[in-house]
PDB file of C-alpha atoms in Angstrom:
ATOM      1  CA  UNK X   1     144.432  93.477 110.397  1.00  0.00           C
ATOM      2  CA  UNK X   2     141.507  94.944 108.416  1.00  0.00           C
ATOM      3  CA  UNK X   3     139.453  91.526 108.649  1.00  0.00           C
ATOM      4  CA  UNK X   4     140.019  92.168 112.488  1.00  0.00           C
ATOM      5  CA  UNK X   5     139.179  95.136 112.424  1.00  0.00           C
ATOM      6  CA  UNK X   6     135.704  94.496 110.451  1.00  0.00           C
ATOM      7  CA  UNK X   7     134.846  91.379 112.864  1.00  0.00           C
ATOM      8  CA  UNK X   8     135.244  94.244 115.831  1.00  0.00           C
ATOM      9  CA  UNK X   9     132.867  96.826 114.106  1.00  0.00           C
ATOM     10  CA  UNK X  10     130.983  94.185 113.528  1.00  0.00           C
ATOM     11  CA  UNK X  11     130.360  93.010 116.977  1.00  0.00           C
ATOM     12  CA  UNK X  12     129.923  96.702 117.872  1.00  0.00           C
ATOM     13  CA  UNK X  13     127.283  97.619 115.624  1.00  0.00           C
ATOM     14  CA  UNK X  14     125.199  94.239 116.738  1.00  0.00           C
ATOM     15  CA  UNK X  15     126.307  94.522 120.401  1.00  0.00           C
ATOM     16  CA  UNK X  16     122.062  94.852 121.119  1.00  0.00           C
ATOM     17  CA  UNK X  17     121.073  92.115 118.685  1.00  0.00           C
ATOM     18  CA  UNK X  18     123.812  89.951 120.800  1.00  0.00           C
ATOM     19  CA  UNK X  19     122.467  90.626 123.570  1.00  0.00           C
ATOM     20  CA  UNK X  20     118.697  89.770 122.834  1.00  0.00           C
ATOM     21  CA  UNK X  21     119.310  86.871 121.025  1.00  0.00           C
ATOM     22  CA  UNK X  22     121.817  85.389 123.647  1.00  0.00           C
ATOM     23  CA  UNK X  23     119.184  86.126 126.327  1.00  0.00           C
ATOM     24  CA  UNK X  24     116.573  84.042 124.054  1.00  0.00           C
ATOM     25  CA  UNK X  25     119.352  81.301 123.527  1.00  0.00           C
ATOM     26  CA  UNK X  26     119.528  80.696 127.401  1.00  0.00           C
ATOM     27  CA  UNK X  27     115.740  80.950 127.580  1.00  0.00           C
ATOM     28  CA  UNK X  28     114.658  78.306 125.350  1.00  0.00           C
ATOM     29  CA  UNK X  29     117.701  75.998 126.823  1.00  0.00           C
ATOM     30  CA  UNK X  30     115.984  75.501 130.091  1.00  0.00           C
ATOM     31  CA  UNK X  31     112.500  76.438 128.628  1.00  0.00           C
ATOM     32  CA  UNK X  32     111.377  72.227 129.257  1.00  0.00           C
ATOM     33  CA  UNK X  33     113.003  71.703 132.166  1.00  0.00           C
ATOM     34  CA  UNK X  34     110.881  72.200 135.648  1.00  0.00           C
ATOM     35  CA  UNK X  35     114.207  73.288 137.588  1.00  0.00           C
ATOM     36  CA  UNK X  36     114.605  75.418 134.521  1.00  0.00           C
ATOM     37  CA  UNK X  37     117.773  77.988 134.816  1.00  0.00           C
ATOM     38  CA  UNK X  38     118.545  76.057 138.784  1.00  0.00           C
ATOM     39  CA  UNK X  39     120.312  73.529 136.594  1.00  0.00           C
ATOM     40  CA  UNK X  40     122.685  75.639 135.465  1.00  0.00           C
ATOM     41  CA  UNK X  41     124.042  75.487 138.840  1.00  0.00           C
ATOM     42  CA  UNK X  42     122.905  72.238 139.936  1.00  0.00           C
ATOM     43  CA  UNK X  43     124.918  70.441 137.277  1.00  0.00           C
ATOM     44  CA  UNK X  44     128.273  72.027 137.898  1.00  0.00           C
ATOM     45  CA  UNK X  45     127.477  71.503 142.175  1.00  0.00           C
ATOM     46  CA  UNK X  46     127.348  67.867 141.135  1.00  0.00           C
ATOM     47  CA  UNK X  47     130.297  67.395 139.288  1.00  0.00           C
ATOM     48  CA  UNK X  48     132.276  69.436 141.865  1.00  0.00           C
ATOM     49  CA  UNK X  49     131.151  67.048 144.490  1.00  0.00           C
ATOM     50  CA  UNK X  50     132.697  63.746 142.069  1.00  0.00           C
ATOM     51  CA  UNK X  51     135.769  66.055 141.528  1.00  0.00           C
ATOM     52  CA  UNK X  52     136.255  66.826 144.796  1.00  0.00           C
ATOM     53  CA  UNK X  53     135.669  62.844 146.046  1.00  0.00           C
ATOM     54  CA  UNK X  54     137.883  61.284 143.711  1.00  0.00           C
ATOM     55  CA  UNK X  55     140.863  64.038 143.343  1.00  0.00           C
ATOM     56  CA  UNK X  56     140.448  65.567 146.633  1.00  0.00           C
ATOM     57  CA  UNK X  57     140.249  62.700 149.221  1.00  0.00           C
ATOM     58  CA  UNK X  58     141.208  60.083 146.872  1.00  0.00           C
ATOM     59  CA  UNK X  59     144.374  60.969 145.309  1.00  0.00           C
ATOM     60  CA  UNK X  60     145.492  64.356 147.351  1.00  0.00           C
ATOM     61  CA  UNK X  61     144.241  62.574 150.625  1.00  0.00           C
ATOM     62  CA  UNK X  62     143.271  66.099 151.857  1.00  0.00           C
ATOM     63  CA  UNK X  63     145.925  67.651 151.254  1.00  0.00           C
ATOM     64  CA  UNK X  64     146.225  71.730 150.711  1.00  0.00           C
ATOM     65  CA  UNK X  65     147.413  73.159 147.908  1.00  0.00           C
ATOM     66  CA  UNK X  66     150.214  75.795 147.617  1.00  0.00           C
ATOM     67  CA  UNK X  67     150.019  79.016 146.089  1.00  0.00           C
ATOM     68  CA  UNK X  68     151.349  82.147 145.704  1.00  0.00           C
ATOM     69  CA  UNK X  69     153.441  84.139 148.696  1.00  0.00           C
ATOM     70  CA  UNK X  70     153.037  81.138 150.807  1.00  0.00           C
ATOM     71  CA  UNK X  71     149.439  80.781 150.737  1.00  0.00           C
ATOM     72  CA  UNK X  72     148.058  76.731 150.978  1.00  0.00           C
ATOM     73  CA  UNK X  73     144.488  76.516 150.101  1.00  0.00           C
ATOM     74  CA  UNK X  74     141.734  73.491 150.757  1.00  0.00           C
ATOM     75  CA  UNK X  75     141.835  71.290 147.886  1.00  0.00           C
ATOM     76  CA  UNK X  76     137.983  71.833 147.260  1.00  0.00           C
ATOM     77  CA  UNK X  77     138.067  75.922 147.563  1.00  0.00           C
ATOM     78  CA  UNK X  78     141.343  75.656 144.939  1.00  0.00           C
ATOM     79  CA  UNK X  79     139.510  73.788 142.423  1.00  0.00           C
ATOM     80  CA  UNK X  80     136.219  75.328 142.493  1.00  0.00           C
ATOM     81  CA  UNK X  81     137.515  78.324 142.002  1.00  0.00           C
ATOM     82  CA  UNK X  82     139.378  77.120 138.769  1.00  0.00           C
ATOM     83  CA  UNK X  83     136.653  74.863 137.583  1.00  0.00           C
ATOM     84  CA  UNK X  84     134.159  77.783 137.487  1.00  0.00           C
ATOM     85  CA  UNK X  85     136.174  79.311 134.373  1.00  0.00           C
ATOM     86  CA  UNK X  86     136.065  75.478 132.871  1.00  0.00           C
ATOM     87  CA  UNK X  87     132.174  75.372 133.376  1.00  0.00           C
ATOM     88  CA  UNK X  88     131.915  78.263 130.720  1.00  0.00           C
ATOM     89  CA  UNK X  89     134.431  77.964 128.765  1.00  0.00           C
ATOM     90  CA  UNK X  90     133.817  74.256 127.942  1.00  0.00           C
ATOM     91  CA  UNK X  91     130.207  74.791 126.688  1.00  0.00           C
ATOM     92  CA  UNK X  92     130.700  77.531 124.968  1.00  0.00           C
ATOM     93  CA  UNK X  93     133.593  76.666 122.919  1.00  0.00           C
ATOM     94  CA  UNK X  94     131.390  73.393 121.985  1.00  0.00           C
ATOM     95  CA  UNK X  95     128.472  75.511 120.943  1.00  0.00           C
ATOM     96  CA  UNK X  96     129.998  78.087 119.546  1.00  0.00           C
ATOM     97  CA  UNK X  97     131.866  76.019 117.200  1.00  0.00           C
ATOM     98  CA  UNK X  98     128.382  74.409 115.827  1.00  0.00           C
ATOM     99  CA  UNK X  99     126.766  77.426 116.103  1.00  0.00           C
ATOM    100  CA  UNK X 100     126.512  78.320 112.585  1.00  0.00           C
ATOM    101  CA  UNK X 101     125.873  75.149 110.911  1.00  0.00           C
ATOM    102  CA  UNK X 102     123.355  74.512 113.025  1.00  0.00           C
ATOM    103  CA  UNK X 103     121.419  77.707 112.940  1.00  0.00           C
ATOM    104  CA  UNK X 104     120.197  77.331 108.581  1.00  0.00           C
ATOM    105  CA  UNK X 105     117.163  78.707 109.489  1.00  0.00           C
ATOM    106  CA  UNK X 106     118.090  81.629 111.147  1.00  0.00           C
ATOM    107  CA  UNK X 107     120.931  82.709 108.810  1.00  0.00           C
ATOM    108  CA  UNK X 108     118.405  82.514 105.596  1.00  0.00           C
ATOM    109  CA  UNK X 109     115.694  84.250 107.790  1.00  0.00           C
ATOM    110  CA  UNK X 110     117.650  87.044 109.201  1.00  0.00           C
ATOM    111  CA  UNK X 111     119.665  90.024 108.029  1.00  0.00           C
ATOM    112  CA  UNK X 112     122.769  90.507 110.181  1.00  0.00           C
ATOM    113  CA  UNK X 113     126.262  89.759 110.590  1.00  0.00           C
ATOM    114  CA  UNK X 114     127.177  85.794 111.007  1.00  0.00           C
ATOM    115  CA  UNK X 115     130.496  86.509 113.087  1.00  0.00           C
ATOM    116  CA  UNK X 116     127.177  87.657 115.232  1.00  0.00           C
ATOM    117  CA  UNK X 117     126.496  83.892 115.401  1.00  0.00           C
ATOM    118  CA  UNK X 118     129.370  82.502 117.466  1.00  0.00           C
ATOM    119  CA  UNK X 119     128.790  85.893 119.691  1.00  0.00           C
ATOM    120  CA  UNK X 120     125.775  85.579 121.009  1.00  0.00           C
ATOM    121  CA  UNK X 121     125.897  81.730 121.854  1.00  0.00           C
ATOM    122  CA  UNK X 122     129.160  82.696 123.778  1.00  0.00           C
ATOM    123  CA  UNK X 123     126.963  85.583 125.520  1.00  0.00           C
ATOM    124  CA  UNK X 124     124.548  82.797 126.234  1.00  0.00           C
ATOM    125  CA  UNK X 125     127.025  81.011 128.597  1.00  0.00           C
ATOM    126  CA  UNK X 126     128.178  83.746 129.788  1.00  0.00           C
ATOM    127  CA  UNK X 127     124.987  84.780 132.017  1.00  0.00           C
ATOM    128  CA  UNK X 128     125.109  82.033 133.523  1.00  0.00           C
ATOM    129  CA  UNK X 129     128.972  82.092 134.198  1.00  0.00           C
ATOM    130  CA  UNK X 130     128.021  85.361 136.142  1.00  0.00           C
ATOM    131  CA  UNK X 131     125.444  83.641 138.287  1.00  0.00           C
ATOM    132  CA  UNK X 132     127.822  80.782 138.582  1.00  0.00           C
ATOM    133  CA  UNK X 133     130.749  82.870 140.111  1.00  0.00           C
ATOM    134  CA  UNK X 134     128.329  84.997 142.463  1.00  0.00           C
ATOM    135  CA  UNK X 135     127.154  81.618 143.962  1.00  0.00           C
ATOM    136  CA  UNK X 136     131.043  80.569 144.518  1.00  0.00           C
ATOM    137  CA  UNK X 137     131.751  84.916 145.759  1.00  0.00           C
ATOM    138  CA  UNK X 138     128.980  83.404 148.200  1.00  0.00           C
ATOM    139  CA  UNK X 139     129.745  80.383 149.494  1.00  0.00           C
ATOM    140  CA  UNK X 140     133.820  81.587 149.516  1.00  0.00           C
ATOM    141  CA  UNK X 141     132.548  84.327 151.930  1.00  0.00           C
ATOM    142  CA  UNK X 142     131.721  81.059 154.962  1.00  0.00           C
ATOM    143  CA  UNK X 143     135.530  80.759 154.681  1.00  0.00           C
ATOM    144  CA  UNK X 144     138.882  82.691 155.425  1.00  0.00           C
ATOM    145  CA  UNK X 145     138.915  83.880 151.479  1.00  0.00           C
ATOM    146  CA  UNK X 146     136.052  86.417 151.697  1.00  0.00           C
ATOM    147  CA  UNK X 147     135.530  89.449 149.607  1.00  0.00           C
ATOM    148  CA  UNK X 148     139.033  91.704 148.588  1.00  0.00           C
ATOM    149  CA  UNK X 149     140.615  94.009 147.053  1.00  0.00           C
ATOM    150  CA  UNK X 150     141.869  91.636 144.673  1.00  0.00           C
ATOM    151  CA  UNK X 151     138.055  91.559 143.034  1.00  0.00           C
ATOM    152  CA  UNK X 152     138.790  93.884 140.826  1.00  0.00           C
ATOM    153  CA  UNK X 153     141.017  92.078 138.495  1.00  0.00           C
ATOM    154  CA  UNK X 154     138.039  89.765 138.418  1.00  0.00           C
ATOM    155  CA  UNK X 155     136.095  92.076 134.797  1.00  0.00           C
ATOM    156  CA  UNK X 156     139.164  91.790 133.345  1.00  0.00           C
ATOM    157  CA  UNK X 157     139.625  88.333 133.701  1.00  0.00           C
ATOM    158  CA  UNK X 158     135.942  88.124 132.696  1.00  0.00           C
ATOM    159  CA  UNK X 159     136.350  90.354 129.519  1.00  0.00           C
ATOM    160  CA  UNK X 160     139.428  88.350 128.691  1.00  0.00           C
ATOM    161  CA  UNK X 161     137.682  85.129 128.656  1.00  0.00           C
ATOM    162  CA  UNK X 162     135.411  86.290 126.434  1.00  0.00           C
ATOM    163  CA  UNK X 163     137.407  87.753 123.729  1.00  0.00           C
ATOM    164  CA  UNK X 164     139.800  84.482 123.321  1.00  0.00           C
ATOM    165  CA  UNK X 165     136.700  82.533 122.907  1.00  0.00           C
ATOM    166  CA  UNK X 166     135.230  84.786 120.391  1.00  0.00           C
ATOM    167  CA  UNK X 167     138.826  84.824 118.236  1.00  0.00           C
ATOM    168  CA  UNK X 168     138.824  80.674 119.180  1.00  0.00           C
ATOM    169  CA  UNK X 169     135.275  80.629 118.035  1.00  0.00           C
ATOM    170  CA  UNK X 170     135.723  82.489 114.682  1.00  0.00           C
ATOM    171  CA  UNK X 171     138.314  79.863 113.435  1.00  0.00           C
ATOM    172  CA  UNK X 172     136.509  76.838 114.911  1.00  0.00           C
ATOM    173  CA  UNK X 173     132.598  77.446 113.787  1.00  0.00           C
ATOM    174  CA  UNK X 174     134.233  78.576 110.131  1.00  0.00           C
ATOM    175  CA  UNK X 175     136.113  75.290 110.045  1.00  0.00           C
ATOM    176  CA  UNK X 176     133.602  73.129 111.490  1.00  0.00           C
ATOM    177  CA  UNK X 177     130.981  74.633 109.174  1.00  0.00           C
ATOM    178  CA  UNK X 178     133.449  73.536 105.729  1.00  0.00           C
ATOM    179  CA  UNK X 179     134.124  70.399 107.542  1.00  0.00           C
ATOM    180  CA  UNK X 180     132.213  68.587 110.257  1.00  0.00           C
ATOM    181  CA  UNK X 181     134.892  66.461 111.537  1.00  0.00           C
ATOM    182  CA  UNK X 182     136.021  69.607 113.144  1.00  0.00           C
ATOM    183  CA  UNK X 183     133.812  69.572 115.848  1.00  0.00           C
ATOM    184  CA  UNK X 184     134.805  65.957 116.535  1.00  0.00           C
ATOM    185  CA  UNK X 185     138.151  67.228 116.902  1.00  0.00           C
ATOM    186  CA  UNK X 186     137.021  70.486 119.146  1.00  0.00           C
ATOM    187  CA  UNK X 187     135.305  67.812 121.563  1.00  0.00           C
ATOM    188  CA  UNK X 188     138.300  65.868 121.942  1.00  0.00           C
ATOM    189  CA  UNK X 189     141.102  68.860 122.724  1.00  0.00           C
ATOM    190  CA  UNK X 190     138.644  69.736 125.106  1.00  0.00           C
ATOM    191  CA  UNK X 191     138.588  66.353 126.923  1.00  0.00           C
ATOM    192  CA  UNK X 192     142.220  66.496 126.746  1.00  0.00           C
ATOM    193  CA  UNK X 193     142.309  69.934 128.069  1.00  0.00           C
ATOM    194  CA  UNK X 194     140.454  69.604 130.996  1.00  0.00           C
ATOM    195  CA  UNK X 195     143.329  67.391 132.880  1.00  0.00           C
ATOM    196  CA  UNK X 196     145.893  69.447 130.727  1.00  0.00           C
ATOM    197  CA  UNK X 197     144.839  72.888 132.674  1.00  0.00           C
ATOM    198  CA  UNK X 198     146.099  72.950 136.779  1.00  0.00           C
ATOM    199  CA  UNK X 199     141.628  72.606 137.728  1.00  0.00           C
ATOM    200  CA  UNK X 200     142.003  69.106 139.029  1.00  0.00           C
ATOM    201  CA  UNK X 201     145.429  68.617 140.205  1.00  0.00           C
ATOM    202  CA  UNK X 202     148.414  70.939 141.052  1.00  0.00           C
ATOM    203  CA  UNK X 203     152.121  71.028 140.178  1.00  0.00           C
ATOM    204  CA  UNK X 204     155.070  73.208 140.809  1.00  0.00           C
ATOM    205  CA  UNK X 205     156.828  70.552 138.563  1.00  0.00           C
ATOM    206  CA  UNK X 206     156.010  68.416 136.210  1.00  0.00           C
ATOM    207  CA  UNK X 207     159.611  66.572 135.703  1.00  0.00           C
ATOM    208  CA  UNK X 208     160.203  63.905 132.648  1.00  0.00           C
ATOM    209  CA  UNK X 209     163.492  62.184 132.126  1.00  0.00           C
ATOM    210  CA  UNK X 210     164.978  65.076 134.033  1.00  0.00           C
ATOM    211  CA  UNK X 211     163.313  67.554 132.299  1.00  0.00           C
ATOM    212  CA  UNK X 212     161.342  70.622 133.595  1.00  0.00           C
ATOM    213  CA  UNK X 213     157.901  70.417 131.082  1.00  0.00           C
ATOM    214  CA  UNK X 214     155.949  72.798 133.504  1.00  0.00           C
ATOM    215  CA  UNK X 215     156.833  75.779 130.989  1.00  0.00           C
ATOM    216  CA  UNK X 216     154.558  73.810 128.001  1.00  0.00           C
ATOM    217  CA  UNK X 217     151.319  73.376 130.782  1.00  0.00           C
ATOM    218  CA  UNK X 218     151.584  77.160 130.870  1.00  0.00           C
ATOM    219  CA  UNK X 219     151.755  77.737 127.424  1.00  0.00           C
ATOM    220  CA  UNK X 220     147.871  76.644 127.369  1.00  0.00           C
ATOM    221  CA  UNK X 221     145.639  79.813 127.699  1.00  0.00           C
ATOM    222  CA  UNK X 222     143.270  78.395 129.487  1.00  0.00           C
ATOM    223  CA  UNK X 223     146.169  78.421 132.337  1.00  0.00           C
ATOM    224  CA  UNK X 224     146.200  81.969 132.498  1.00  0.00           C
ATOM    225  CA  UNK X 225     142.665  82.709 132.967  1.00  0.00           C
ATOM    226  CA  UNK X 226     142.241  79.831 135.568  1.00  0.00           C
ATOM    227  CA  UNK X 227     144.644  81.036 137.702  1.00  0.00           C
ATOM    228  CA  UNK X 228     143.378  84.714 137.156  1.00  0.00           C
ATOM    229  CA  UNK X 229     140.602  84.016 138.769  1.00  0.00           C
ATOM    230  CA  UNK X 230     141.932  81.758 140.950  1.00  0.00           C
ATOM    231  CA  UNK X 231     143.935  84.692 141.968  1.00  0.00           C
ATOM    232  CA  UNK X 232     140.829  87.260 142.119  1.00  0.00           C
ATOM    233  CA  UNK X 233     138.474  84.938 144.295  1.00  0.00           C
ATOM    234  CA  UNK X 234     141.138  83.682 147.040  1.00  0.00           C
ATOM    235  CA  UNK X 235     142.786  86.587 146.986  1.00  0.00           C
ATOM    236  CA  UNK X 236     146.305  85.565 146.979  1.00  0.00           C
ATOM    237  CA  UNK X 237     148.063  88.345 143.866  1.00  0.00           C
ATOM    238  CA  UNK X 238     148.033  90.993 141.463  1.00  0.00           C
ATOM    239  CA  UNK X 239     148.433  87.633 138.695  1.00  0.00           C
ATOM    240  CA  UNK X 240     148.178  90.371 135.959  1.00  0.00           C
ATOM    241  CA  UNK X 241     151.626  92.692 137.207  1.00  0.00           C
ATOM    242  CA  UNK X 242     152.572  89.620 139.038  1.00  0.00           C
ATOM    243  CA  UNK X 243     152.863  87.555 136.074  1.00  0.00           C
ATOM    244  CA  UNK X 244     153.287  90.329 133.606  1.00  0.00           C
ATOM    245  CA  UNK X 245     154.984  87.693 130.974  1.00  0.00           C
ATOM    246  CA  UNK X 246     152.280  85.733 130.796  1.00  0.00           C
ATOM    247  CA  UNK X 247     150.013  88.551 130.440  1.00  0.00           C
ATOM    248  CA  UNK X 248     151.531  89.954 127.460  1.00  0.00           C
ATOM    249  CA  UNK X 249     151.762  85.802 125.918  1.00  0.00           C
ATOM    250  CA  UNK X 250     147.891  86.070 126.513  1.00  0.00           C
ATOM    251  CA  UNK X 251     146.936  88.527 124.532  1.00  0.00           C
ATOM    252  CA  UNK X 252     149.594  88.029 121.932  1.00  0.00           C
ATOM    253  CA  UNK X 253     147.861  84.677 121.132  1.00  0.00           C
ATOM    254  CA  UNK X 254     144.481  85.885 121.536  1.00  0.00           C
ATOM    255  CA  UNK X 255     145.340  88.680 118.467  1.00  0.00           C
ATOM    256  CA  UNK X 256     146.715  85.739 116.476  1.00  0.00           C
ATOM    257  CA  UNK X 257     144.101  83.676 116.540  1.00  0.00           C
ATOM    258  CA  UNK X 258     141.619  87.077 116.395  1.00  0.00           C
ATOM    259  CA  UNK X 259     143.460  87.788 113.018  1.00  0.00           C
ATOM    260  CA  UNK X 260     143.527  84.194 111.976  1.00  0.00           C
ATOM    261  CA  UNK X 261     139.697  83.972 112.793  1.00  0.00           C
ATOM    262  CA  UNK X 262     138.957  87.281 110.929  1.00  0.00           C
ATOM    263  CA  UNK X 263     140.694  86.056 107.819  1.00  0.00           C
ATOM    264  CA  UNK X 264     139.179  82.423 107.682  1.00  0.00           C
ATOM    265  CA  UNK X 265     135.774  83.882 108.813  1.00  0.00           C
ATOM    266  CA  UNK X 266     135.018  86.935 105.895  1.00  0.00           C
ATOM    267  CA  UNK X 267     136.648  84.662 103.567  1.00  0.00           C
ATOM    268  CA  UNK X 268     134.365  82.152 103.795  1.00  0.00           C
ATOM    269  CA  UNK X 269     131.112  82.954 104.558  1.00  0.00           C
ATOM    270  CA  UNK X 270     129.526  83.847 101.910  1.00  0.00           C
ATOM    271  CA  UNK X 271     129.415  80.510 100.994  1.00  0.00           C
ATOM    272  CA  UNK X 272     128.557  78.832 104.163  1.00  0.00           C
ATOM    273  CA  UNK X 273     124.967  77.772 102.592  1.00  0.00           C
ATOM    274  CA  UNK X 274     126.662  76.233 100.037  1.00  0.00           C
ATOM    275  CA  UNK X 275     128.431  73.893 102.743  1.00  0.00           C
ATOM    276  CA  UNK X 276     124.938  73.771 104.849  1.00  0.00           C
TER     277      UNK X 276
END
């Protein structure tokens, strides 16, 4: 609990530096490119539109997709309101993970914490995960799920994005900074997780031999927080009273790993140069 507790202050007392240097980060990304910062929509817009082709009209044939209380929502509006959580998370779990093996010049050059590190490239993403989900508040306002009420779970669904991939990012860029193959591994969960989280197809069941396995889909986090927002944007429940079980699961696993992170992170890094 006390290496928790000094990651927090931590992230506090740098809460500015984060800020600038994420800012810079999602600068110099786009800094070469003549669209610049309009890719970081264009690209997701793109893959929405394959998504939407080949699961949409291909294997759902067009068909809506139940929800909460009754509510059936167009295949295309369900998904890209999932897939705009995937769209940050994705990238910034990659990056983050690298982030401090990659970034030799800036730890010798600079005086501040390295759980800072992981931070800021998170914060990075995140900007444009905020442009990214006023664009979809946008174009969701041409159809029946306009602007609610239920918006305001929206921050909190935000801030709770943020700090599982900070605790996730504290045990992955410590692990993949002792051992490279790690990020090999991070890349391939992630493929893996993309189909295992409800953004691209939709079950009430998922039966095997007879078996109910539904429960061990929602045991991913990422199932929470897409259906959060999912929830927020459309509209359709209060998912945090709602599904007050899998609220309290949430955060339970986001301490553990927090702690876990903590731990692995202040024990090893003072001698992450010696593994650079």
């Amino acid at each position: 609990m006390k290496s928790m507790l000094s990651i927090v202050k931590e992230q506090i007392s740098s809460f500015y530096l984060i800020l600038r240097l994420s800012a810079f980060e999602m600068k110099s990304a786009n800094m070469n490119n003549y669209l610049g910062r309009f890719w970081e929509i264009l690209n997701p817009m793109i893959q929405l539109s394959i998504y939407w082709f080949v699961f949409g009209m291909g294997v759902r044939k067009g068909r809506e997709v139940p929800m909460d209380h009754g509510i059936h929502v167009p295949f295309l509006i369900w998904m890209v309101s999932g897939m705009v959580v995937w769209f940050f998370v994705n990238p910034a779990i990659l990056n983050a993970s690298k982030s401090i093996y990659t970034r030799l010049q800036l730890i010798a050059k600079m005086s501040f914490p390295m759980s800072a590190i992981p931070s800021f490239v998170i914060m990075a993403h995140f900007y444009t995960h905020v442009m990214l989900v006023a664009v979809v508040t946008l174009i969701l306002q041409f159809t029946p799920y306009k602007l609610s009420v239920y918006y305001i779970q929206l921050p909190y669904f935000m801030f709770s994005t943020l700090v599982f991939l900070l605790a996730l990012s504290l045990v992955t860029s410590t692990l993949s900074t002792i051992v490279r193959d790690v990020q090999q591994i991070v890349q391939s969960v992630l493929r893996m997780t993309l189909y295992l989280t409800p953004l691209l197809w939709h079950t009430d069941k998922l039966m095997v031999g007879g078996v109910d396995l539904t429960i061990i889909l929602k045991l991913n986090p990422f199932y929470y927080l897409v259906e959060g927002y999912r929830a927020s944007l459309l509209g359709t429940s209060w998912f945090v009273v709602e599904y007050y079980h899998y609220t309290l699961y949430f955060w339970a696993l986001t301490l553990v790993t927090l702690i876990a992170g903590s731990i692995l992170h202040l024990k090893f890094r003072s001698r992450f140069i010696d593994y650079l």
